[in-house]
């Protein structure tokens, strides 16, 4: 989300000269906590937090979905595994499956990559695959681009990234379609499958804010709904929420 919003910020400041936007990274939970503490006006998040559960009652925080993307599981291009079931992904990331040979691949210890605890991508991934305790071999990597680099350079790595960060230097894994049986069909993370709802790791990218708190915030939120902003969002491989 950061790179997309960096360009949105630049464009917003280009079309008007009274409001300046300061953008910082840190992860989805960091953004929401900054809204709660009034240290930020808008928090970016790739995870749909339960606001009442996280902030308590009377929080006065609202959300607006601005785009959709997906989490993509990636492996090295020389890894022969092309698809994984939900159970296989869970087994890898909990450490129950630790060698690619157990999945029909070539012998070699699996090196799973994860994001840090503030990452909305990490939270979404753990919730979807019911990963309650991570494998001790899991390595924390800070950024999507770093995960791509590590996976492309290590035949035994597996990681997950945002849809917009996928490159041809790695291989994307096929996953079960929604509500499919273990023997059911598998789908690739494509724009078509995101739009028709068959790819299971589709997610909304959202902003958190305090409703009516600041005219400048309202102006930026309205800008995010314009065709101009949608063009920028979709230039990053995302699907604009319209």
Short mmCIF file of C-alpha atoms in Angstrom, two decimals:
data_model
loop_
_atom_site.label_atom_id
_atom_site.label_comp_id
_atom_site.label_asym_id
_atom_site.label_seq_id
_atom_site.Cartn_x
_atom_site.Cartn_y
_atom_site.Cartn_z
CA UNK A 1 0.00 0.00 0.00
CA UNK A 2 2.84 2.38 0.82
CA UNK A 3 4.11 2.83 -2.74
CA UNK A 4 0.58 3.31 -4.08
CA UNK A 5 -0.23 5.95 -1.46
CA UNK A 6 3.07 7.68 -2.05
CA UNK A 7 1.98 8.37 -5.63
CA UNK A 8 -1.55 9.26 -4.52
CA UNK A 9 -0.09 11.77 -2.05
CA UNK A 10 2.05 13.32 -4.79
CA UNK A 11 -0.89 13.59 -7.18
CA UNK A 12 -3.20 15.02 -4.49
CA UNK A 13 -0.66 17.73 -3.66
CA UNK A 14 -0.28 18.47 -7.37
CA UNK A 15 -3.98 19.22 -7.96
CA UNK A 16 -4.32 21.53 -4.92
CA UNK A 17 -1.78 23.54 -2.95
CA UNK A 18 -3.34 23.99 0.50
CA UNK A 19 -3.13 20.48 1.99
CA UNK A 20 0.13 18.58 2.48
CA UNK A 21 0.25 14.87 3.27
CA UNK A 22 2.98 13.22 5.36
CA UNK A 23 3.28 9.48 4.78
CA UNK A 24 4.98 6.96 7.08
CA UNK A 25 5.20 3.16 7.03
CA UNK A 26 5.03 0.72 9.93
CA UNK A 27 2.30 -1.84 9.25
CA UNK A 28 -1.48 -2.06 9.51
CA UNK A 29 -1.73 -2.24 13.30
CA UNK A 30 0.68 0.67 13.66
CA UNK A 31 -1.61 2.79 11.48
CA UNK A 32 -4.72 1.97 13.47
CA UNK A 33 -3.00 2.62 16.80
CA UNK A 34 -1.81 5.99 15.46
CA UNK A 35 -5.44 6.93 14.77
CA UNK A 36 -6.40 5.92 18.31
CA UNK A 37 -3.61 8.02 19.83
CA UNK A 38 -4.34 10.99 17.53
CA UNK A 39 -0.77 10.89 16.21
CA UNK A 40 -2.08 10.36 12.66
CA UNK A 41 -5.19 11.41 10.76
CA UNK A 42 -5.43 8.39 8.44
CA UNK A 43 -4.19 4.85 8.97
CA UNK A 44 -3.58 2.44 6.08
CA UNK A 45 -4.46 -1.22 6.63
CA UNK A 46 -4.50 -4.44 4.63
CA UNK A 47 -6.35 -6.22 7.45
CA UNK A 48 -10.02 -5.68 8.45
CA UNK A 49 -9.68 -5.11 12.19
CA UNK A 50 -12.72 -5.46 14.42
CA UNK A 51 -12.68 -1.85 15.57
CA UNK A 52 -14.75 -2.34 18.71
CA UNK A 53 -12.67 -5.34 19.75
CA UNK A 54 -9.40 -3.50 19.07
CA UNK A 55 -10.27 0.02 20.24
CA UNK A 56 -13.19 -0.52 22.57
CA UNK A 57 -16.63 1.10 22.44
CA UNK A 58 -16.99 4.79 21.61
CA UNK A 59 -13.87 4.82 19.43
CA UNK A 60 -15.38 7.09 16.69
CA UNK A 61 -13.10 5.52 14.04
CA UNK A 62 -14.49 4.74 10.58
CA UNK A 63 -13.07 2.85 7.63
CA UNK A 64 -13.14 3.18 3.86
CA UNK A 65 -12.07 0.41 1.47
CA UNK A 66 -10.08 2.00 -1.34
CA UNK A 67 -8.83 -1.02 -3.29
CA UNK A 68 -8.73 -4.80 -3.50
CA UNK A 69 -5.76 -7.04 -3.96
CA UNK A 70 -4.72 -10.54 -2.93
CA UNK A 71 -2.04 -12.36 -1.04
CA UNK A 72 0.09 -14.47 -3.36
CA UNK A 73 2.12 -17.47 -2.19
CA UNK A 74 5.42 -17.65 -4.03
CA UNK A 75 8.22 -20.17 -4.46
CA UNK A 76 11.48 -20.27 -6.37
CA UNK A 77 11.20 -20.77 -10.13
CA UNK A 78 13.13 -24.05 -9.85
CA UNK A 79 10.70 -25.53 -7.32
CA UNK A 80 8.48 -28.09 -9.12
CA UNK A 81 5.54 -27.67 -6.73
CA UNK A 82 2.77 -25.77 -8.54
CA UNK A 83 -0.18 -25.89 -6.11
CA UNK A 84 -0.87 -26.32 -2.40
CA UNK A 85 -4.01 -27.10 -0.43
CA UNK A 86 -4.95 -25.05 2.62
CA UNK A 87 -3.89 -27.96 4.83
CA UNK A 88 -0.48 -28.12 3.16
CA UNK A 89 0.10 -24.38 3.60
CA UNK A 90 -0.89 -24.64 7.26
CA UNK A 91 1.45 -27.61 7.76
CA UNK A 92 4.38 -25.71 6.22
CA UNK A 93 3.89 -22.60 8.34
CA UNK A 94 3.34 -24.51 11.60
CA UNK A 95 6.39 -26.69 11.00
CA UNK A 96 4.52 -30.00 10.64
CA UNK A 97 5.76 -30.24 7.06
CA UNK A 98 9.42 -29.28 6.87
CA UNK A 99 10.82 -30.86 3.70
CA UNK A 100 9.67 -30.31 0.12
CA UNK A 101 9.95 -34.06 -0.44
CA UNK A 102 6.92 -34.51 1.86
CA UNK A 103 4.87 -32.59 -0.71
CA UNK A 104 6.11 -34.47 -3.75
CA UNK A 105 8.94 -32.08 -4.51
CA UNK A 106 12.69 -32.46 -4.41
CA UNK A 107 14.40 -33.16 -1.09
CA UNK A 108 15.30 -29.98 0.80
CA UNK A 109 14.36 -28.26 4.05
CA UNK A 110 11.58 -25.70 3.60
CA UNK A 111 12.49 -22.11 4.49
CA UNK A 112 9.22 -20.26 5.25
CA UNK A 113 9.24 -16.47 5.22
CA UNK A 114 6.79 -14.36 7.22
CA UNK A 115 6.05 -10.69 7.97
CA UNK A 116 6.31 -8.98 11.36
CA UNK A 117 3.51 -8.93 13.93
CA UNK A 118 2.33 -5.43 12.92
CA UNK A 119 1.73 -6.52 9.34
CA UNK A 120 -1.87 -6.76 8.17
CA UNK A 121 -0.72 -9.21 5.51
CA UNK A 122 0.69 -11.51 8.22
CA UNK A 123 -2.51 -11.31 10.29
CA UNK A 124 -4.70 -12.02 7.24
CA UNK A 125 -2.52 -15.00 6.27
CA UNK A 126 -2.53 -16.53 9.76
CA UNK A 127 -6.30 -16.14 10.10
CA UNK A 128 -7.07 -17.63 6.68
CA UNK A 129 -4.89 -20.72 7.10
CA UNK A 130 -5.51 -21.08 10.86
CA UNK A 131 -1.81 -20.79 11.66
CA UNK A 132 -1.90 -20.45 15.44
CA UNK A 133 1.73 -21.24 16.15
CA UNK A 134 4.44 -20.45 13.61
CA UNK A 135 7.23 -22.82 12.67
CA UNK A 136 10.46 -22.14 14.56
CA UNK A 137 12.26 -22.00 11.20
CA UNK A 138 10.09 -19.10 9.96
CA UNK A 139 12.14 -16.01 9.12
CA UNK A 140 10.68 -12.53 9.59
CA UNK A 141 11.15 -10.28 6.55
CA UNK A 142 10.11 -6.62 6.64
CA UNK A 143 9.04 -5.89 3.08
CA UNK A 144 7.32 -7.58 0.14
CA UNK A 145 10.22 -6.79 -2.18
CA UNK A 146 12.67 -8.45 0.23
CA UNK A 147 10.56 -11.61 0.25
CA UNK A 148 10.61 -11.69 -3.55
CA UNK A 149 14.39 -11.29 -3.55
CA UNK A 150 14.93 -14.05 -0.97
CA UNK A 151 12.59 -16.49 -2.70
CA UNK A 152 14.12 -15.86 -6.12
CA UNK A 153 17.57 -16.58 -4.68
CA UNK A 154 16.76 -19.69 -2.61
CA UNK A 155 15.25 -22.84 -4.13
CA UNK A 156 13.83 -23.93 -0.76
CA UNK A 157 12.08 -20.69 0.26
CA UNK A 158 8.36 -20.04 0.32
CA UNK A 159 6.77 -16.69 1.12
CA UNK A 160 3.65 -14.60 0.63
CA UNK A 161 3.34 -11.10 -0.77
CA UNK A 162 0.79 -8.53 -1.88
CA UNK A 163 -0.56 -9.05 -5.40
CA UNK A 164 1.04 -5.86 -6.71
CA UNK A 165 4.55 -7.04 -5.75
CA UNK A 166 4.59 -10.23 -7.82
CA UNK A 167 7.32 -10.43 -10.47
CA UNK A 168 8.34 -13.02 -13.03
CA UNK A 169 11.48 -13.76 -10.98
CA UNK A 170 9.39 -16.07 -8.74
CA UNK A 171 6.62 -18.63 -9.20
CA UNK A 172 3.08 -18.12 -7.87
CA UNK A 173 1.31 -21.11 -6.34
CA UNK A 174 -2.20 -22.16 -7.26
CA UNK A 175 -4.65 -22.38 -4.34
CA UNK A 176 -8.03 -24.00 -3.79
CA UNK A 177 -11.02 -22.12 -5.09
CA UNK A 178 -13.40 -20.91 -2.40
CA UNK A 179 -15.53 -23.69 -0.87
CA UNK A 180 -13.76 -26.37 -2.92
CA UNK A 181 -13.06 -29.86 -1.63
CA UNK A 182 -9.48 -31.12 -1.21
CA UNK A 183 -9.84 -32.67 -4.66
CA UNK A 184 -11.43 -29.54 -6.09
CA UNK A 185 -10.08 -27.06 -8.58
CA UNK A 186 -7.12 -24.75 -8.04
CA UNK A 187 -6.88 -21.15 -9.23
CA UNK A 188 -4.12 -18.66 -9.94
CA UNK A 189 -3.96 -15.14 -8.48
CA UNK A 190 -5.09 -13.20 -11.56
CA UNK A 191 -7.18 -10.04 -11.97
CA UNK A 192 -9.94 -12.15 -13.48
CA UNK A 193 -10.04 -14.54 -10.52
CA UNK A 194 -9.97 -11.65 -8.06
CA UNK A 195 -12.90 -9.99 -9.79
CA UNK A 196 -15.00 -13.16 -10.07
CA UNK A 197 -14.28 -14.06 -6.45
CA UNK A 198 -12.78 -17.50 -7.09
CA UNK A 199 -9.33 -16.71 -5.70
CA UNK A 200 -9.49 -17.27 -1.93
CA UNK A 201 -6.95 -14.72 -0.68
CA UNK A 202 -8.64 -11.57 -1.99
CA UNK A 203 -8.68 -8.75 0.56
CA UNK A 204 -9.77 -5.16 0.90
CA UNK A 205 -7.18 -2.43 1.39
CA UNK A 206 -8.63 0.26 3.61
CA UNK A 207 -8.02 3.49 5.45
CA UNK A 208 -9.06 4.24 9.03
CA UNK A 209 -9.97 7.76 10.12
CA UNK A 210 -12.09 9.79 12.52
CA UNK A 211 -15.34 10.77 10.82
CA UNK A 212 -15.72 14.52 10.26
CA UNK A 213 -12.65 15.26 12.35
CA UNK A 214 -10.82 17.45 9.84
CA UNK A 215 -11.83 19.07 6.49
CA UNK A 216 -8.37 18.25 5.11
CA UNK A 217 -8.88 14.56 5.86
CA UNK A 218 -12.33 14.68 4.24
CA UNK A 219 -10.81 16.26 1.13
CA UNK A 220 -8.21 13.50 0.79
CA UNK A 221 -10.82 10.78 1.32
CA UNK A 222 -13.00 12.31 -1.41
CA UNK A 223 -9.96 12.42 -3.70
CA UNK A 224 -9.46 8.67 -3.18
CA UNK A 225 -12.90 8.11 -4.74
CA UNK A 226 -12.11 10.02 -7.95
CA UNK A 227 -11.34 8.51 -11.36
CA UNK A 228 -7.93 10.15 -11.15
CA UNK A 229 -7.08 8.27 -7.95
CA UNK A 230 -8.56 5.04 -9.31
CA UNK A 231 -6.23 5.20 -12.32
CA UNK A 232 -3.21 5.45 -10.01
CA UNK A 233 -4.46 2.61 -7.81
CA UNK A 234 -4.98 0.31 -10.79
CA UNK A 235 -1.59 1.21 -12.27
CA UNK A 236 -0.12 -0.68 -9.28
CA UNK A 237 -1.98 -3.86 -10.17
CA UNK A 238 -4.76 -3.28 -7.64
CA UNK A 239 -8.51 -3.18 -8.22
CA UNK A 240 -9.98 0.20 -7.26
CA UNK A 241 -13.03 0.08 -4.98
CA UNK A 242 -15.79 1.94 -6.84
#
